[in-house]
């Protein structure tokens, strides 16, 4: 497998799609698939499939294709999706609730271990066996589970945009180095530094993935414009 | 502007991010920005920013940078985000509710005009002034608003995976040619055909954007694995 830093982010995104396609094939009891079949279902070219997979190892046999179960298992392993990732959700509005209740998450061993908010009418409520805690308890909670099987790996930010950077700071200050940001703002990662006690050697300090909840809608709008011409100039 | 089909999908995704960055700069009363500043905030290289923008026109002045308001306006226009897109949501579970209530959607003139489900305890409820209708009413509803300012442009699929393809078929049969699929399954678009009465000349028949609700979490898991080596073989 190539070094993580050498793998294009677009490739990582497509491999996530390939895994989903392989799961569908498995559900349909398909044992082997060609790069053409994977490509058709993923909406890319066969060349793209083969090129993307070279980053992760040597798979498949010319003329025979890929063994669905093996390729799925290896890609899950390559992406770290064969292990459990413990997650806290910061911001238990509707989106936080939707994620906390999303049935698919547990298929990938994303395990909610803590839920946080600041609203008095939300703190103390129970969601799927977890009591929503006040944000002031984030640091103590993360510290209390450190080194246990419930150690926090990732924080999901589902707070309003104006609170996202501060909530990210709170996660990082507590020692949570992976953030999935659903708030409609691009987090400024250069301002986020893990306390020295938490920073592992050889590991990027803080990893942020920004999820634009409306990005899909915006892309769809563009593709629905249809063929266009005429350059814009400032 | 280049033809839609010639613009890489990754570029479209990044331009969505640039627009978000430009909005932040505007909110901070920043009037001009270099490609370096845009790149830093968007988490890409300055070269990538400049290359992506060439697809949409000629922007900026060497040594002076981009006028934030102008670039934002032109990119919004290029992506079709300066016009209203009417949306129906099919599947009013927690995710459907989260989207129907998402405050950011109206900023981009995504307007919910109809909500649909099949569950007897959900149909008839009201969300933000819209009554949730039964799926059997989808076709008649879409027909009733055709040609009016509430004409349906897009369908958002937030149904369970096993119902996604059938719900997509229902949308397309009703004449809705743009689908944003949140269900954890890759829709098979080759099976989706707009009825002849609805297909506009020169327009791709059905446009589907698949949104993997967990894709961000999966990518984050990968990046948190840290530097790796050792190729996998089947």
Coordinates of C-alpha atoms in Angstrom, one line a residue:
Chain A
X1 CA 0.0 0.0 0.0
X2 CA 1.2 3.5 -0.8
X3 CA 1.9 6.0 1.9
X4 CA -1.4 7.7 3.0
X5 CA 0.0 11.1 2.0
X6 CA 0.6 9.9 -1.6
X7 CA -2.9 8.8 -2.2
X8 CA -5.1 11.4 -3.9
X9 CA -8.1 12.4 -1.8
X10 CA -10.4 11.8 -4.8
X11 CA -9.1 8.2 -4.9
X12 CA -10.0 7.7 -1.2
X13 CA -13.5 9.0 -1.9
X14 CA -13.9 6.6 -4.9
X15 CA -12.6 3.7 -2.9
X16 CA -15.4 4.4 -0.4
X17 CA -17.8 4.0 -3.3
X18 CA -16.2 0.8 -4.6
X19 CA -16.6 -0.7 -1.1
X20 CA -20.3 0.2 -1.3
X21 CA -20.6 -1.4 -4.7
X22 CA -18.8 -4.5 -3.6
X23 CA -21.3 -4.8 -0.6
X24 CA -24.2 -4.6 -3.1
X25 CA -22.6 -7.4 -5.2
X26 CA -22.1 -9.5 -2.2
X27 CA -25.7 -9.0 -1.2
X28 CA -26.6 -10.2 -4.7
X29 CA -24.4 -13.3 -4.2
X30 CA -22.0 -12.2 -7.0
X31 CA -18.7 -13.9 -6.4
X32 CA -16.4 -12.2 -9.0
X33 CA -16.6 -8.9 -10.8
X34 CA -14.6 -7.2 -13.6
X35 CA -13.2 -3.7 -13.3
X36 CA -15.8 -2.9 -16.0
X37 CA -18.6 -4.1 -13.8
X38 CA -17.3 -2.2 -10.7
X39 CA -16.8 0.9 -12.9
X40 CA -20.3 0.8 -14.3
X41 CA -21.9 0.5 -10.9
X42 CA -19.6 3.2 -9.4
X43 CA -20.1 5.6 -12.3
X44 CA -16.4 5.8 -13.3
X45 CA -14.2 4.3 -16.1
X46 CA -12.7 0.8 -15.8
X47 CA -9.2 2.5 -16.1
X48 CA -10.0 4.7 -13.1
X49 CA -11.0 1.7 -11.0
X50 CA -7.8 -0.2 -11.9
X51 CA -5.6 2.9 -11.3
X52 CA -7.3 3.7 -7.9
X53 CA -6.8 0.1 -6.7
X54 CA -3.0 0.1 -7.5
X55 CA -2.6 2.5 -4.5
X56 CA -3.8 -0.2 -2.2
X57 CA -2.2 -3.4 -3.5
X58 CA -2.4 -5.9 -6.3
X59 CA -5.9 -7.2 -6.8
X60 CA -7.6 -9.3 -9.4
X61 CA -6.5 -11.6 -12.2
X62 CA -6.5 -10.4 -15.9
X63 CA -9.5 -11.9 -17.7
X64 CA -11.1 -13.2 -14.5
X65 CA -11.6 -10.0 -12.5
X66 CA -11.8 -9.5 -8.8
X67 CA -13.0 -11.8 -6.0
X68 CA -15.7 -9.7 -4.5
X69 CA -15.4 -10.8 -0.9
X70 CA -11.5 -10.6 -1.0
X71 CA -11.4 -7.1 -2.6
X72 CA -14.1 -5.8 -0.2
X73 CA -12.2 -7.2 2.8
X74 CA -8.9 -5.8 1.7
X75 CA -10.3 -2.3 0.9
X76 CA -12.1 -2.2 4.3
X77 CA -8.8 -3.1 5.9
X78 CA -6.9 -0.5 3.8
X79 CA -9.3 2.2 4.9
X80 CA -9.3 1.2 8.5
X81 CA -12.9 0.2 8.4
X82 CA -12.3 -3.2 9.8
X83 CA -11.6 -1.7 13.3
X84 CA -13.9 0.1 15.7
X85 CA -13.9 3.9 15.7
X86 CA -15.3 5.5 18.8
X87 CA -17.2 8.7 18.1
X88 CA -18.6 11.6 20.1
X89 CA -21.2 13.9 18.6
X90 CA -21.0 17.6 19.5
X91 CA -24.3 19.3 18.8
X92 CA -27.4 17.3 19.3
X93 CA -29.9 19.3 17.2
X94 CA -31.8 17.5 14.4
X95 CA -28.6 16.6 12.4
X96 CA -26.9 15.3 15.5
X97 CA -29.9 13.2 16.3
X98 CA -30.1 11.9 12.7
X99 CA -26.5 10.8 12.9
X100 CA -26.9 9.3 16.4
X101 CA -29.8 7.2 15.1
X102 CA -28.4 6.4 11.6
X103 CA -28.6 2.6 11.4
X104 CA -25.8 2.2 8.8
X105 CA -23.1 3.6 11.1
X106 CA -22.8 0.5 13.2
X107 CA -22.2 -1.6 10.1
X108 CA -18.8 0.1 9.9
X109 CA -18.1 -0.1 13.6
X110 CA -18.5 3.6 14.2
X111 CA -19.6 3.5 17.8
X112 CA -21.2 6.5 19.5
X113 CA -19.7 6.8 23.0
X114 CA -20.7 10.3 23.9
X115 CA -23.2 13.0 23.0
X116 CA -22.8 16.7 23.8
X117 CA -24.7 19.9 23.6
X118 CA -25.2 23.2 25.6
X119 CA -29.0 23.7 25.4
X120 CA -30.6 23.1 28.8
X121 CA -33.6 21.4 27.2
X122 CA -31.4 18.9 25.3
X123 CA -28.7 18.1 28.0
X124 CA -29.8 15.1 30.1
X125 CA -32.0 13.5 27.3
X126 CA -31.3 10.0 26.4
X127 CA -30.6 8.8 22.8
X128 CA -29.9 5.1 22.1
X129 CA -28.8 4.5 25.6
X130 CA -26.5 7.5 25.9
X131 CA -27.3 10.6 28.0
X132 CA -26.6 13.9 26.3
X133 CA -23.9 15.7 28.4
X134 CA -23.1 19.4 28.7
X135 CA -20.1 20.6 26.7
X136 CA -18.3 21.5 29.9
X137 CA -18.1 17.7 30.5
X138 CA -16.3 17.0 27.2
X139 CA -12.8 17.3 28.6
X140 CA -13.4 15.2 31.7
X141 CA -15.3 12.6 29.7
X142 CA -12.6 12.2 27.1
X143 CA -10.0 11.9 29.8
X144 CA -12.1 9.4 31.8
X145 CA -12.3 6.9 28.8
X146 CA -8.7 7.4 27.6
X147 CA -7.0 4.1 27.4
X148 CA -10.2 2.1 27.8
X149 CA -12.1 0.4 25.0
X150 CA -14.3 3.5 24.8
X151 CA -11.4 5.8 24.1
X152 CA -12.6 8.6 21.8
X153 CA -11.2 8.5 18.3
X154 CA -13.3 11.1 16.4
X155 CA -15.5 14.0 17.1
X156 CA -18.5 14.8 14.8
X157 CA -19.3 18.5 14.8
X158 CA -23.0 19.2 14.2
X159 CA -23.2 22.6 15.8
X160 CA -24.3 25.9 14.1
X161 CA -21.7 27.4 11.9
X162 CA -20.9 30.2 14.3
X163 CA -20.0 27.8 17.0
X164 CA -18.0 25.3 14.9
X165 CA -14.5 26.6 15.3
X166 CA -14.9 26.9 19.1
X167 CA -16.4 23.5 19.4
X168 CA -13.5 22.1 17.3
X169 CA -11.0 23.8 19.7
X170 CA -12.8 22.2 22.6
X171 CA -12.5 18.7 21.0
X172 CA -8.8 19.2 20.2
X173 CA -8.1 20.6 23.7
X174 CA -9.6 17.4 25.1
X175 CA -7.2 15.4 22.9
X176 CA -9.6 14.4 20.1
X177 CA -7.4 14.6 16.9
X178 CA -10.0 13.6 14.3
X179 CA -12.9 15.9 13.4
X180 CA -15.7 15.4 11.0
X181 CA -17.2 18.8 10.5
X182 CA -20.9 19.0 9.3
X183 CA -21.2 22.7 10.1
X184 CA -21.4 24.9 7.0
X185 CA -18.0 26.5 7.5
X186 CA -14.5 25.5 6.6
X187 CA -12.6 24.9 9.8
X188 CA -9.3 26.7 10.1
X189 CA -7.0 23.7 11.0
X190 CA -3.9 25.8 11.3
X191 CA -5.5 27.2 14.5
X192 CA -6.1 23.7 15.9
X193 CA -3.2 22.1 17.9
X194 CA -3.4 18.9 20.0
X195 CA -2.0 19.4 23.5
X196 CA 1.5 18.0 23.6
X197 CA 0.5 15.2 25.9
X198 CA -1.8 13.8 23.2
X199 CA 0.2 14.2 20.0
X200 CA 1.5 10.8 18.8
X201 CA 4.8 10.8 16.9
X202 CA 4.6 10.5 13.2
X203 CA 0.9 11.4 13.1
X204 CA -0.7 14.5 11.5
X205 CA -1.7 16.6 14.4
X206 CA -5.4 17.2 13.8
X207 CA -7.3 15.6 10.9
X208 CA -10.4 17.4 9.7
X209 CA -12.9 16.3 7.1
X210 CA -15.4 18.9 6.1
X211 CA -18.8 17.5 5.1
X212 CA -20.9 20.0 3.2
X213 CA -24.4 18.8 3.9
X214 CA -25.6 20.8 0.8
X215 CA -22.6 20.0 -1.5
X216 CA -24.5 17.2 -3.2
X217 CA -27.4 19.5 -3.9
X218 CA -25.1 22.2 -5.2
X219 CA -23.3 19.7 -7.5
X220 CA -26.7 18.4 -8.7
X221 CA -27.8 22.0 -9.5
X222 CA -24.8 22.4 -11.7
X223 CA -25.3 19.2 -13.6
X224 CA -29.0 20.0 -14.1
X225 CA -28.0 23.3 -15.8
X226 CA -27.3 21.3 -19.0
X227 CA -24.7 22.0 -21.7
X228 CA -23.5 25.6 -21.5
X229 CA -21.1 27.9 -23.3
X230 CA -19.8 31.5 -23.0
X231 CA -16.9 32.3 -20.7
X232 CA -17.3 34.6 -17.7
X233 CA -14.8 37.4 -17.0
X234 CA -14.3 39.5 -14.0
Chain B
X1 CA -17.3 28.5 -19.4
X2 CA -16.4 25.0 -20.5
X3 CA -19.1 22.6 -21.4
X4 CA -20.5 20.9 -18.3
X5 CA -19.4 17.4 -19.5
X6 CA -15.8 18.6 -19.8
X7 CA -15.5 19.8 -16.2
X8 CA -14.1 17.1 -13.8
X9 CA -16.5 16.2 -11.0
X10 CA -13.7 16.8 -8.5
X11 CA -13.4 20.4 -9.8
X12 CA -17.2 20.9 -9.3
X13 CA -16.8 19.6 -5.7
X14 CA -13.9 22.0 -5.0
X15 CA -15.7 25.0 -6.5
X16 CA -18.5 24.3 -4.0
X17 CA -15.8 24.6 -1.3
X18 CA -14.4 27.8 -2.9
X19 CA -17.8 29.4 -2.8
X20 CA -18.1 28.6 0.9
X21 CA -14.6 30.1 1.6
X22 CA -15.6 33.2 -0.4
X23 CA -18.7 33.6 1.8
X24 CA -16.6 33.4 4.9
X25 CA -14.2 36.1 3.5
X26 CA -17.2 38.3 2.7
X27 CA -18.6 37.8 6.2
X28 CA -15.2 39.0 7.5
X29 CA -15.4 42.0 5.1
X30 CA -12.4 40.9 3.1
X31 CA -12.6 42.5 -0.3
X32 CA -9.8 40.8 -2.2
X33 CA -8.0 37.5 -1.9
X34 CA -5.1 35.7 -3.6
X35 CA -5.3 32.2 -4.9
X36 CA -2.9 31.4 -2.1
X37 CA -5.4 32.6 0.5
X38 CA -8.3 30.8 -1.1
X39 CA -6.1 27.6 -1.4
X40 CA -5.1 27.8 2.3
X41 CA -8.7 28.1 3.5
X42 CA -9.9 25.4 1.1
X43 CA -7.1 23.0 1.9
X44 CA -5.7 22.7 -1.6
X45 CA -2.8 24.2 -3.6
X46 CA -2.9 27.6 -5.2
X47 CA -2.2 25.9 -8.5
X48 CA -5.3 23.8 -8.1
X49 CA -7.4 26.9 -7.3
X50 CA -6.2 28.6 -10.5
X51 CA -6.6 25.5 -12.6
X52 CA -10.2 24.8 -11.3
X53 CA -11.3 28.4 -12.0
X54 CA -10.1 28.4 -15.6
X55 CA -13.0 26.0 -16.4
X56 CA -15.5 28.8 -15.4
X57 CA -13.9 31.9 -16.9
X58 CA -11.1 34.4 -16.5
X59 CA -11.0 35.7 -12.9
X60 CA -8.6 37.9 -10.9
X61 CA -5.6 40.0 -11.8
X62 CA -2.0 38.8 -11.4
X63 CA -0.5 40.3 -8.3
X64 CA -3.8 41.7 -7.0
X65 CA -5.9 38.5 -6.7
X66 CA -9.6 38.1 -6.9
X67 CA -12.4 40.4 -6.0
X68 CA -14.2 38.3 -3.4
X69 CA -17.8 39.5 -4.1
X70 CA -17.3 39.2 -7.9
X71 CA -15.8 35.8 -7.8
X72 CA -18.4 34.5 -5.4
X73 CA -21.2 35.9 -7.6
X74 CA -19.8 34.4 -10.8
X75 CA -19.2 31.0 -9.3
X76 CA -22.7 30.9 -7.9
X77 CA -24.0 31.8 -11.3
X78 CA -21.8 29.2 -13.0
X79 CA -23.1 26.5 -10.7
X80 CA -26.7 27.5 -11.1
X81 CA -26.9 28.6 -7.4
X82 CA -28.3 32.0 -8.2
X83 CA -31.6 30.5 -9.2
X84 CA -34.3 28.8 -7.2
X85 CA -34.4 25.0 -7.2
X86 CA -37.6 23.4 -6.0
X87 CA -37.1 20.2 -4.1
X88 CA -39.3 17.3 -2.9
X89 CA -38.1 15.1 -0.1
X90 CA -39.0 11.4 -0.4
X91 CA -38.6 9.6 3.0
X92 CA -39.5 11.7 6.1
X93 CA -37.6 9.8 8.7
X94 CA -35.0 11.5 10.9
X95 CA -32.7 12.3 8.0
X96 CA -35.6 13.7 5.9
X97 CA -36.7 15.8 8.8
X98 CA -33.1 17.1 9.4
X99 CA -32.9 18.2 5.8
X100 CA -36.4 19.7 5.7
X101 CA -35.4 21.8 8.8
X102 CA -31.8 22.6 7.7
X103 CA -31.5 26.3 7.9
X104 CA -28.7 26.7 5.4
X105 CA -30.7 25.3 2.5
X106 CA -32.8 28.4 1.9
X107 CA -29.5 30.5 1.6
X108 CA -29.0 28.7 -1.7
X109 CA -32.6 29.0 -2.8
X110 CA -33.3 25.3 -2.4
X111 CA -37.0 25.4 -1.7
X112 CA -38.9 22.5 -0.3
X113 CA -42.2 22.2 -2.1
X114 CA -43.3 18.7 -1.2
X115 CA -42.6 16.0 1.5
X116 CA -43.5 12.3 1.0
X117 CA -43.5 9.1 3.0
X118 CA -45.5 5.9 3.3
X119 CA -45.7 5.4 7.0
X120 CA -49.3 6.1 8.3
X121 CA -48.0 7.8 11.5
X122 CA -45.9 10.2 9.4
X123 CA -48.2 11.0 6.5
X124 CA -50.4 14.0 7.4
X125 CA -47.9 15.6 9.8
X126 CA -46.8 19.2 9.1
X127 CA -43.1 20.3 8.7
X128 CA -42.3 24.0 8.2
X129 CA -45.7 24.6 6.7
X130 CA -45.8 21.6 4.4
X131 CA -48.0 18.5 5.0
X132 CA -46.3 15.2 4.5
X133 CA -48.1 13.4 1.6
X134 CA -48.4 9.7 0.8
X135 CA -46.1 8.4 -1.9
X136 CA -49.2 7.6 -4.0
X137 CA -49.7 11.3 -4.4
X138 CA -46.2 12.0 -5.8
X139 CA -47.2 11.7 -9.5
X140 CA -50.3 13.8 -9.2
X141 CA -48.5 16.4 -7.1
X142 CA -45.6 16.8 -9.5
X143 CA -48.1 17.1 -12.4
X144 CA -50.2 19.6 -10.5
X145 CA -47.3 22.0 -10.0
X146 CA -45.7 21.5 -13.4
X147 CA -45.3 24.8 -15.2
X148 CA -46.0 26.8 -12.0
X149 CA -43.3 28.6 -9.9
X150 CA -43.5 25.5 -7.6
X151 CA -42.4 23.1 -10.4
X152 CA -40.3 20.3 -9.0
X153 CA -36.6 20.3 -10.1
X154 CA -35.1 17.8 -7.8
X155 CA -36.0 14.8 -5.6
X156 CA -34.1 14.1 -2.4
X157 CA -34.1 10.4 -1.5
X158 CA -33.9 9.7 2.2
X159 CA -35.6 6.3 2.3
X160 CA -34.0 3.1 3.6
X161 CA -31.6 1.5 1.2
X162 CA -33.9 -1.3 0.1
X163 CA -36.5 1.2 -1.1
X164 CA -34.2 3.6 -2.8
X165 CA -34.3 2.2 -6.3
X166 CA -38.1 1.9 -6.3
X167 CA -38.5 5.5 -4.9
X168 CA -36.1 6.8 -7.6
X169 CA -38.2 5.0 -10.2
X170 CA -41.3 6.8 -8.8
X171 CA -39.6 10.2 -9.0
X172 CA -38.5 9.6 -12.5
X173 CA -41.8 8.3 -13.6
X174 CA -43.4 11.5 -12.2
X175 CA -41.0 13.5 -14.4
X176 CA -38.4 14.5 -11.8
X177 CA -35.0 14.2 -13.6
X178 CA -32.6 15.2 -10.8
X179 CA -32.1 13.0 -7.8
X180 CA -29.9 13.4 -4.8
X181 CA -29.6 10.0 -3.2
X182 CA -28.9 9.9 0.6
X183 CA -29.7 6.2 0.9
X184 CA -26.7 3.9 1.4
X185 CA -26.9 2.3 -2.0
X186 CA -25.5 3.3 -5.4
X187 CA -28.6 3.9 -7.6
X188 CA -28.5 2.1 -11.0
X189 CA -29.1 5.0 -13.3
X190 CA -29.2 2.9 -16.5
X191 CA -32.6 1.6 -15.2
X192 CA -34.0 5.1 -14.8
X193 CA -35.6 6.7 -17.9
X194 CA -37.7 9.9 -17.9
X195 CA -41.0 9.4 -19.7
X196 CA -40.8 10.8 -23.2
X197 CA -43.2 13.7 -22.4
X198 CA -40.7 15.0 -19.8
X199 CA -37.3 14.5 -21.6
X200 CA -35.9 17.9 -22.8
X201 CA -33.7 17.8 -25.9
X202 CA -30.0 18.0 -25.3
X203 CA -30.3 17.2 -21.6
X204 CA -29.0 14.2 -19.8
X205 CA -32.0 12.1 -19.1
X206 CA -31.7 11.5 -15.3
X207 CA -29.0 13.1 -13.2
X208 CA -28.2 11.4 -9.9
X209 CA -25.8 12.5 -7.2
X210 CA -25.1 9.9 -4.6
X211 CA -24.4 11.3 -1.1
X212 CA -22.8 8.7 1.2
X213 CA -23.8 10.0 4.6
X214 CA -20.9 8.0 6.1
X215 CA -18.3 8.8 3.4
X216 CA -16.8 11.5 5.4
X217 CA -16.4 9.3 8.4
X218 CA -14.8 6.6 6.3
X219 CA -12.3 9.0 4.7
X220 CA -11.5 10.3 8.2
X221 CA -10.9 6.8 9.4
X222 CA -8.4 6.3 6.6
X223 CA -6.5 9.5 7.3
X224 CA -6.4 8.7 11.0
X225 CA -4.6 5.4 10.3
X226 CA -1.4 7.4 9.9
X227 CA 1.6 6.6 7.6
X228 CA 1.5 3.0 6.4
X229 CA 3.4 0.6 4.2
X230 CA 3.3 -2.9 2.9
X231 CA 1.2 -3.8 -0.2
X232 CA -1.8 -6.0 -0.1
X233 CA -2.2 -8.9 -2.5
X234 CA -5.3 -10.9 -3.4

